[in-house]
Short mmCIF file of C-alpha atoms and ligand atoms in Angstrom, two decimals:
data_model
loop_
_atom_site.label_atom_id
_atom_site.label_comp_id
_atom_site.label_asym_id
_atom_site.label_seq_id
_atom_site.Cartn_x
_atom_site.Cartn_y
_atom_site.Cartn_z
CA MET A 1 -47.09 11.87 176.02
CA GLN A 2 -45.30 13.01 179.78
CA ASN A 3 -47.70 13.92 182.05
CA ARG A 4 -45.89 17.24 183.17
CA ILE A 5 -44.96 20.17 180.99
CA ILE A 6 -41.38 20.14 179.80
CA THR A 7 -40.41 23.70 178.59
CA LEU A 8 -38.00 24.33 175.86
CA ASP A 9 -35.28 25.79 178.22
CA GLU A 10 -35.64 22.46 180.61
CA PHE A 11 -35.44 20.06 177.79
CA ILE A 12 -32.21 22.10 176.30
CA ILE A 13 -30.44 22.08 179.75
CA HIS A 14 -31.36 18.26 180.72
CA ARG A 15 -30.09 17.39 176.94
CA GLN A 16 -26.81 19.51 177.91
CA LYS A 17 -26.38 17.54 180.93
CA GLU A 18 -26.21 14.44 178.95
CA HIS A 19 -22.98 15.50 177.43
CA PRO A 20 -20.58 15.99 180.38
CA VAL A 21 -18.45 17.93 178.08
CA ALA A 22 -20.94 20.77 176.76
CA THR A 23 -20.12 24.44 177.79
CA GLY A 24 -23.61 25.49 177.44
CA GLU A 25 -22.98 27.76 174.63
CA LEU A 26 -25.11 25.51 172.35
CA THR A 27 -27.64 25.50 175.00
CA GLY A 28 -27.55 29.48 175.37
CA LEU A 29 -27.84 29.51 171.44
CA LEU A 30 -31.09 27.43 170.96
CA ARG A 31 -32.49 28.98 174.10
CA ASP A 32 -32.03 32.96 172.45
CA ILE A 33 -33.81 31.79 169.23
CA GLY A 34 -36.50 30.10 171.20
CA VAL A 35 -37.08 34.07 172.72
CA ALA A 36 -36.34 35.54 169.32
CA ALA A 37 -39.29 33.07 167.92
CA LYS A 38 -41.85 34.02 170.69
CA ILE A 39 -41.13 37.77 169.63
CA VAL A 40 -41.56 37.16 166.14
CA ASN A 41 -44.52 35.20 166.55
CA ARG A 42 -45.85 37.79 168.68
CA GLU A 43 -46.02 40.23 165.65
CA VAL A 44 -47.06 37.99 163.23
CA ASN A 45 -49.80 37.25 165.44
CA LYS A 46 -50.77 40.90 165.38
CA ALA A 47 -49.23 41.75 161.73
CA GLY A 48 -52.96 42.72 160.57
CA LEU A 49 -53.52 45.01 163.52
CA LEU A 50 -50.18 46.77 163.08
CA ASN A 51 -49.79 47.67 159.42
CA ILE A 52 -47.15 45.50 158.78
CA LEU A 53 -48.87 43.10 156.29
CA GLY A 54 -47.85 43.59 152.64
CA ALA A 55 -44.76 44.67 150.74
CA VAL A 56 -42.29 47.39 151.50
CA GLY A 57 -42.17 47.67 147.86
CA SER A 58 -38.52 46.53 147.56
CA GLU A 59 -37.10 43.75 146.07
CA ASN A 60 -34.75 41.26 147.78
CA LEU A 61 -31.62 40.26 146.16
CA HIS A 62 -33.34 37.41 144.84
CA GLY A 63 -35.84 39.62 142.97
CA ASP A 64 -38.74 38.61 145.46
CA THR A 65 -41.00 41.59 146.60
CA VAL A 66 -39.83 41.81 150.37
CA GLN A 67 -42.67 42.02 153.01
CA LYS A 68 -42.60 44.34 155.87
CA LEU A 69 -42.74 41.29 158.25
CA ASP A 70 -39.73 39.70 156.63
CA LEU A 71 -37.74 42.80 157.33
CA TYR A 72 -39.21 42.63 161.20
CA ALA A 73 -38.12 39.29 161.63
CA ASN A 74 -34.90 39.58 160.13
CA GLU A 75 -33.71 42.22 162.71
CA LYS A 76 -35.41 40.83 165.34
CA LEU A 77 -33.28 37.38 165.03
CA ILE A 78 -30.15 39.44 164.07
CA GLU A 79 -30.61 41.64 167.46
CA CYS A 80 -31.20 38.46 169.29
CA LEU A 81 -28.32 36.74 168.27
CA ARG A 82 -26.14 39.66 168.33
CA ASN A 83 -26.98 40.37 172.22
CA SER A 84 -26.55 36.56 172.83
CA GLY A 85 -23.05 36.16 172.95
CA GLU A 86 -23.23 32.91 171.40
CA CYS A 87 -23.29 33.64 167.81
CA ALA A 88 -20.22 34.73 166.26
CA GLY A 89 -22.11 35.35 162.99
CA ILE A 90 -25.18 35.31 160.70
CA ALA A 91 -26.17 34.58 157.19
CA SER A 92 -29.45 35.33 156.31
CA GLU A 93 -31.48 34.90 153.35
CA GLU A 94 -32.46 38.96 153.83
CA ASN A 95 -29.02 39.96 153.66
CA GLU A 96 -26.38 39.75 150.73
CA GLU A 97 -23.58 39.49 152.95
CA PHE A 98 -23.02 37.62 155.95
CA ILE A 99 -22.75 39.66 159.26
CA PRO A 100 -20.26 39.11 161.68
CA ILE A 101 -20.74 39.73 165.41
CA PRO A 102 -18.37 41.36 167.78
CA SER A 103 -17.95 39.06 170.66
CA VAL A 104 -20.01 40.20 173.58
CA ALA A 105 -18.33 40.47 176.66
CA GLY A 106 -14.77 39.54 175.52
CA LYS A 107 -16.18 35.94 175.02
CA ASP A 108 -15.37 34.38 171.71
CA SER A 109 -18.35 32.24 170.18
CA LYS A 110 -17.82 29.09 168.28
CA TYR A 111 -20.88 29.14 166.45
CA VAL A 112 -22.41 30.87 163.57
CA VAL A 113 -26.21 30.71 162.56
CA VAL A 114 -27.63 30.72 158.88
CA MET A 115 -31.19 31.27 158.87
CA ASP A 116 -34.76 31.82 156.43
CA PRO A 117 -36.04 34.52 159.09
CA LEU A 118 -39.48 34.43 157.34
CA ASP A 119 -40.01 31.53 155.00
CA GLY A 120 -42.90 31.63 152.68
CA SER A 121 -43.36 35.40 152.47
CA SER A 122 -45.62 35.51 150.03
CA ASN A 123 -48.35 33.83 152.21
CA ILE A 124 -48.15 36.65 154.85
CA ASP A 125 -50.34 38.93 153.78
CA VAL A 126 -53.33 36.51 153.26
CA ASN A 127 -53.01 34.99 156.61
CA VAL A 128 -51.42 31.69 155.81
CA SER A 129 -48.84 30.07 157.75
CA VAL A 130 -45.45 31.10 157.33
CA GLY A 131 -41.90 29.77 159.34
CA THR A 132 -38.42 30.73 161.00
CA ILE A 133 -35.45 28.20 159.41
CA PHE A 134 -32.35 28.00 161.22
CA GLY A 135 -29.42 26.06 161.11
CA ILE A 136 -26.13 26.07 163.56
CA TYR A 137 -22.19 25.46 162.36
CA ARG A 138 -19.40 25.37 164.45
CA ARG A 139 -17.28 27.75 163.20
CA ILE A 140 -14.05 26.85 161.52
CA SER A 141 -11.93 29.79 161.05
CA ASP A 142 -9.68 31.34 164.14
CA PRO A 143 -12.06 32.01 166.87
CA ASN A 144 -10.33 34.94 168.12
CA LYS A 145 -10.69 36.59 164.62
CA VAL A 146 -13.87 37.59 162.55
CA VAL A 147 -15.98 34.85 161.14
CA THR A 148 -15.12 34.17 157.44
CA LYS A 149 -17.60 32.83 154.71
CA GLU A 150 -15.93 29.55 155.21
CA ASP A 151 -17.81 29.29 158.19
CA PHE A 152 -21.20 29.39 156.70
CA LEU A 153 -20.42 27.34 153.32
CA GLN A 154 -19.98 24.39 155.22
CA LYS A 155 -22.13 21.14 153.97
CA GLY A 156 -24.98 19.87 155.85
CA THR A 157 -23.44 16.98 157.33
CA ASP A 158 -21.65 19.73 159.33
CA LEU A 159 -24.77 21.13 160.81
CA VAL A 160 -24.35 20.74 164.66
CA ALA A 161 -28.38 21.79 165.18
CA ALA A 162 -31.21 22.78 162.94
CA GLY A 163 -34.59 23.96 163.47
CA TYR A 164 -38.07 25.59 162.29
CA VAL A 165 -40.65 27.46 163.73
CA LEU A 166 -44.13 27.52 162.34
CA TYR A 167 -46.19 30.20 162.48
CA GLY A 168 -49.64 28.21 162.34
CA THR A 169 -52.92 27.51 163.90
CA SER A 170 -50.27 27.14 166.74
CA THR A 171 -46.83 28.06 166.76
CA ILE A 172 -44.57 25.00 167.25
CA LEU A 173 -40.88 25.15 167.30
CA VAL A 174 -39.09 21.83 165.71
CA TYR A 175 -35.67 21.27 166.35
CA THR A 176 -32.56 18.41 166.11
CA THR A 177 -28.96 18.45 167.56
CA GLY A 178 -28.63 14.99 165.54
CA LYS A 179 -29.94 12.87 167.79
CA GLY A 180 -33.70 12.49 167.11
CA VAL A 181 -36.12 15.29 166.38
CA ASN A 182 -38.57 17.12 169.08
CA GLY A 183 -41.22 19.81 168.39
CA PHE A 184 -42.25 22.35 171.42
CA THR A 185 -46.14 23.89 170.93
CA LEU A 186 -45.99 27.23 172.18
CA ASP A 187 -48.51 27.89 175.11
CA PRO A 188 -49.61 31.44 174.98
CA THR A 189 -50.90 31.14 178.34
CA ILE A 190 -47.54 30.83 179.98
CA GLY A 191 -45.18 31.99 177.01
CA GLU A 192 -43.40 29.07 176.85
CA PHE A 193 -42.54 26.22 174.04
CA CYS A 194 -43.83 22.99 175.93
CA LEU A 195 -42.39 19.72 174.66
CA SER A 196 -45.58 18.04 172.81
CA HIS A 197 -43.96 15.84 170.09
CA GLN A 198 -41.02 13.48 171.07
CA ASN A 199 -39.01 11.91 168.92
CA ILE A 200 -41.00 12.61 165.35
CA GLN A 201 -40.56 9.99 163.03
CA ILE A 202 -41.62 10.26 159.72
CA PRO A 203 -43.90 7.80 158.51
CA LYS A 204 -42.08 5.64 155.68
CA ARG A 205 -44.87 6.32 152.92
CA GLY A 206 -47.76 8.96 152.91
CA ASN A 207 -50.64 9.62 150.80
CA PHE A 208 -50.00 13.30 149.73
CA TYR A 209 -47.22 15.07 147.56
CA SER A 210 -46.74 18.66 147.93
CA VAL A 211 -45.35 20.34 144.53
CA ASN A 212 -46.22 23.80 142.37
CA GLN A 213 -48.09 21.54 139.90
CA GLY A 214 -48.54 24.92 137.92
CA TYR A 215 -45.18 24.42 136.74
CA TYR A 216 -45.71 21.20 135.56
CA LEU A 217 -44.94 21.64 131.71
CA LYS A 218 -41.97 23.63 132.74
CA PHE A 219 -40.59 20.42 134.78
CA ASP A 220 -38.07 18.07 133.31
CA VAL A 221 -39.57 14.63 131.50
CA GLU A 222 -38.43 12.52 134.42
CA MET A 223 -40.03 14.90 137.01
CA ARG A 224 -43.43 14.81 135.07
CA ARG A 225 -43.54 10.74 134.86
CA TYR A 226 -43.24 10.84 138.32
CA ILE A 227 -45.89 13.35 139.11
CA ASP A 228 -48.10 11.41 136.68
CA HIS A 229 -47.48 8.13 139.10
CA CYS A 230 -48.61 10.13 142.31
CA SER A 231 -51.91 11.23 140.69
CA ASP A 232 -52.01 7.58 138.96
CA GLU A 233 -51.58 6.29 142.89
CA ASN A 234 -54.27 8.77 143.58
CA TYR A 235 -51.92 10.47 146.13
CA GLY A 236 -53.68 13.99 147.52
CA LEU A 237 -51.65 17.09 145.99
CA ARG A 238 -51.18 19.17 148.87
CA TYR A 239 -49.04 22.33 148.51
CA ILE A 240 -49.13 25.93 150.63
CA GLY A 241 -46.49 27.39 149.14
CA SER A 242 -44.64 27.76 152.31
CA MET A 243 -41.63 25.19 152.82
CA VAL A 244 -42.06 24.85 156.46
CA SER A 245 -45.97 24.45 156.33
CA ASP A 246 -45.48 22.05 153.49
CA ILE A 247 -42.61 20.05 155.41
CA HIS A 248 -44.34 19.86 158.90
CA ARG A 249 -47.40 18.23 157.22
CA ILE A 250 -45.01 15.30 155.67
CA LEU A 251 -42.89 14.98 159.00
CA PHE A 252 -45.93 13.93 160.71
CA GLN A 253 -48.46 12.56 157.88
CA GLY A 254 -45.75 11.28 155.30
CA GLY A 255 -45.67 12.62 151.70
CA ILE A 256 -43.01 13.87 149.43
CA PHE A 257 -42.11 18.01 148.53
CA LEU A 258 -40.38 18.46 145.41
CA TYR A 259 -39.50 21.62 144.10
CA PRO A 260 -37.78 20.49 140.82
CA ASN A 261 -35.61 22.98 138.41
CA THR A 262 -37.84 24.98 136.09
CA ARG A 263 -37.07 27.39 133.25
CA LYS A 264 -37.43 30.30 135.57
CA TYR A 265 -35.41 28.66 138.26
CA PRO A 266 -33.00 26.29 136.16
CA HIS A 267 -30.99 25.16 139.73
CA GLY A 268 -34.47 25.28 141.59
CA LYS A 269 -35.80 28.07 143.82
CA LEU A 270 -34.67 27.35 147.20
CA ARG A 271 -31.74 28.12 149.09
CA LEU A 272 -29.27 25.40 150.01
CA LEU A 273 -28.02 26.98 153.17
CA TYR A 274 -31.35 28.58 154.50
CA GLU A 275 -34.00 26.18 153.42
CA CYS A 276 -32.81 22.79 152.15
CA ASN A 277 -29.95 22.02 154.63
CA PRO A 278 -31.88 22.60 157.91
CA LEU A 279 -35.53 21.14 156.73
CA GLY A 280 -33.25 17.81 155.28
CA PHE A 281 -31.21 17.41 158.49
CA ILE A 282 -34.36 17.37 160.01
CA VAL A 283 -36.21 15.12 157.60
CA GLU A 284 -33.34 12.39 157.75
CA GLN A 285 -33.27 12.83 161.61
CA ALA A 286 -37.08 11.63 161.71
CA GLY A 287 -36.10 8.84 159.52
CA GLY A 288 -36.58 10.64 155.79
CA LYS A 289 -34.49 11.43 152.85
CA ALA A 290 -33.67 14.37 151.21
CA ILE A 291 -32.13 14.33 147.63
CA SER A 292 -31.96 16.81 144.51
CA CYS A 293 -33.61 16.35 141.61
CA TYR A 294 -30.08 15.04 140.32
CA LEU A 295 -29.87 12.28 143.26
CA GLU A 296 -27.37 14.06 145.11
CA ARG A 297 -27.99 13.85 148.79
CA ILE A 298 -28.54 17.40 150.10
CA LEU A 299 -26.39 17.36 153.09
CA GLU A 300 -23.43 16.19 151.06
CA ILE A 301 -23.72 19.18 148.36
CA GLU A 302 -20.26 21.60 148.77
CA PRO A 303 -21.99 24.98 148.91
CA LYS A 304 -20.07 27.42 146.60
CA ASP A 305 -21.96 30.23 147.58
CA LEU A 306 -24.00 31.87 150.42
CA HIS A 307 -27.39 32.34 148.42
CA GLN A 308 -26.77 28.94 146.06
CA ARG A 309 -30.22 27.75 145.00
CA VAL A 310 -30.67 23.83 144.62
CA THR A 311 -33.68 21.49 143.46
CA VAL A 312 -35.11 19.03 146.01
CA ALA A 313 -37.19 16.30 146.95
CA LEU A 314 -37.57 15.40 150.47
CA GLY A 315 -40.24 13.51 152.91
CA SER A 316 -41.10 9.71 153.38
CA PRO A 317 -37.99 7.38 152.73
CA GLU A 318 -39.65 4.99 150.53
CA MET A 319 -41.12 7.85 148.45
CA VAL A 320 -38.16 9.65 147.88
CA ASP A 321 -36.36 6.18 146.87
CA GLU A 322 -39.63 5.87 144.52
CA MET A 323 -39.11 9.16 142.86
CA LYS A 324 -35.22 8.58 142.70
CA ALA A 325 -36.12 5.32 140.58
CA PHE A 326 -38.29 7.52 138.08
CA VAL A 327 -35.22 9.78 137.41
CA GLU A 328 -32.89 7.26 136.89
CA LYS A 329 -35.74 5.48 134.66
CA TYR A 330 -36.41 8.99 132.62
CA SER A 331 -33.62 11.34 132.91
CA THR A 332 -32.10 12.19 129.78
CA ILE A 333 -29.02 13.70 131.58
CA PRO A 334 -26.33 11.19 131.06
CA GLY A 335 -24.74 9.82 134.34
P1 AHM B 401 -39.21 33.16 150.22
O1 AHM B 401 -38.17 32.71 150.18
O2 AHM B 401 -39.70 33.93 149.12
O3 AHM B 401 -40.53 32.42 151.14
O4 AHM B 401 -39.83 31.60 148.87
C1 AHM B 401 -39.84 30.18 149.43
C2 AHM B 401 -41.00 29.47 149.27
C3 AHM B 401 -40.93 28.21 150.06
O5 AHM B 401 -41.43 28.50 150.98
C4 AHM B 401 -41.56 27.79 149.07
O6 AHM B 401 -41.80 26.17 149.49
C5 AHM B 401 -41.56 28.23 147.49
O7 AHM B 401 -41.17 29.43 147.57
C6 AHM B 401 -43.33 28.33 147.11
O8 AHM B 401 -42.34 28.81 145.75
P2 AHM B 401 -43.26 28.98 144.17
O9 AHM B 401 -44.39 30.12 144.60
O10 AHM B 401 -42.48 29.08 143.14
O11 AHM B 401 -44.24 27.65 144.32
#
């Protein structure tokens, strides 16, 4: 642990200096996301006082009930990114279509952002941790023109940066630019994210598995066998129902997170672009693994649709390998 405080801003500027050709745009974008996270954090913390808990009543395009705070987080993040000047477009889990952003002060940005503004929304109105997830891609379309869908439909291996903010007992921002994973805890007394977890390394194995075991009977046989194995091995079951929180624990204590296909969600529930790719990138950067329940590496899946769902198993490398062995042994799907 360093003996002087290093803020998120200092850290990302320092990292930029390590790349002599860097223009500072990514640095600016990460800093703007940090600012947006502080604003969302403020609202999450006082949600109970402001009557923005509970559902608006409408359903989002996936059929989930939209919570007021989801809308707020979505709006705030979009607003910050729109004013940033470093972002050419946004694809958000809360919006059916991507949002092109006009250039600010005549400057054409080369980055686009994918995000889940407030993941784990069913936990909001009972004061349980929720999180923001983001990923940053370099746009592939002509930078002088409006962004296209292809700018967002890039594989996870093309991510330039990814991160999450966990609004928990303390608020922590964890991000990677492909050179390790670092965590910054918000010090509310100075209003700054301060480096608290340097070069995070996921344990090779852990004592926990994280899955919605209530759906056990709806999982395929190989997944049921693997879950039985976890139970036989006396792994503890930990499932918050907020992917950011579940992954955060696994990042530090080791373990495996699973969201397989069910009858309700034949392709899995979680979104490739907004949830699985950014968190998969972070987990891999910390030394872990992220695969689908059909054993494809998450980051190599070719996205076809902005809101594409995917099955997922991610976490400690040895546990993901173990799950893979169960799929290979028991799967009835040829191949
Ligand atoms: P959300 O986009 O409505 O917030 O749903 C995503 C969340 C994840 O954070 C979590 O892992 C999962 O949904 C929980 O789903 P389930 O309640 O089906 O177990």
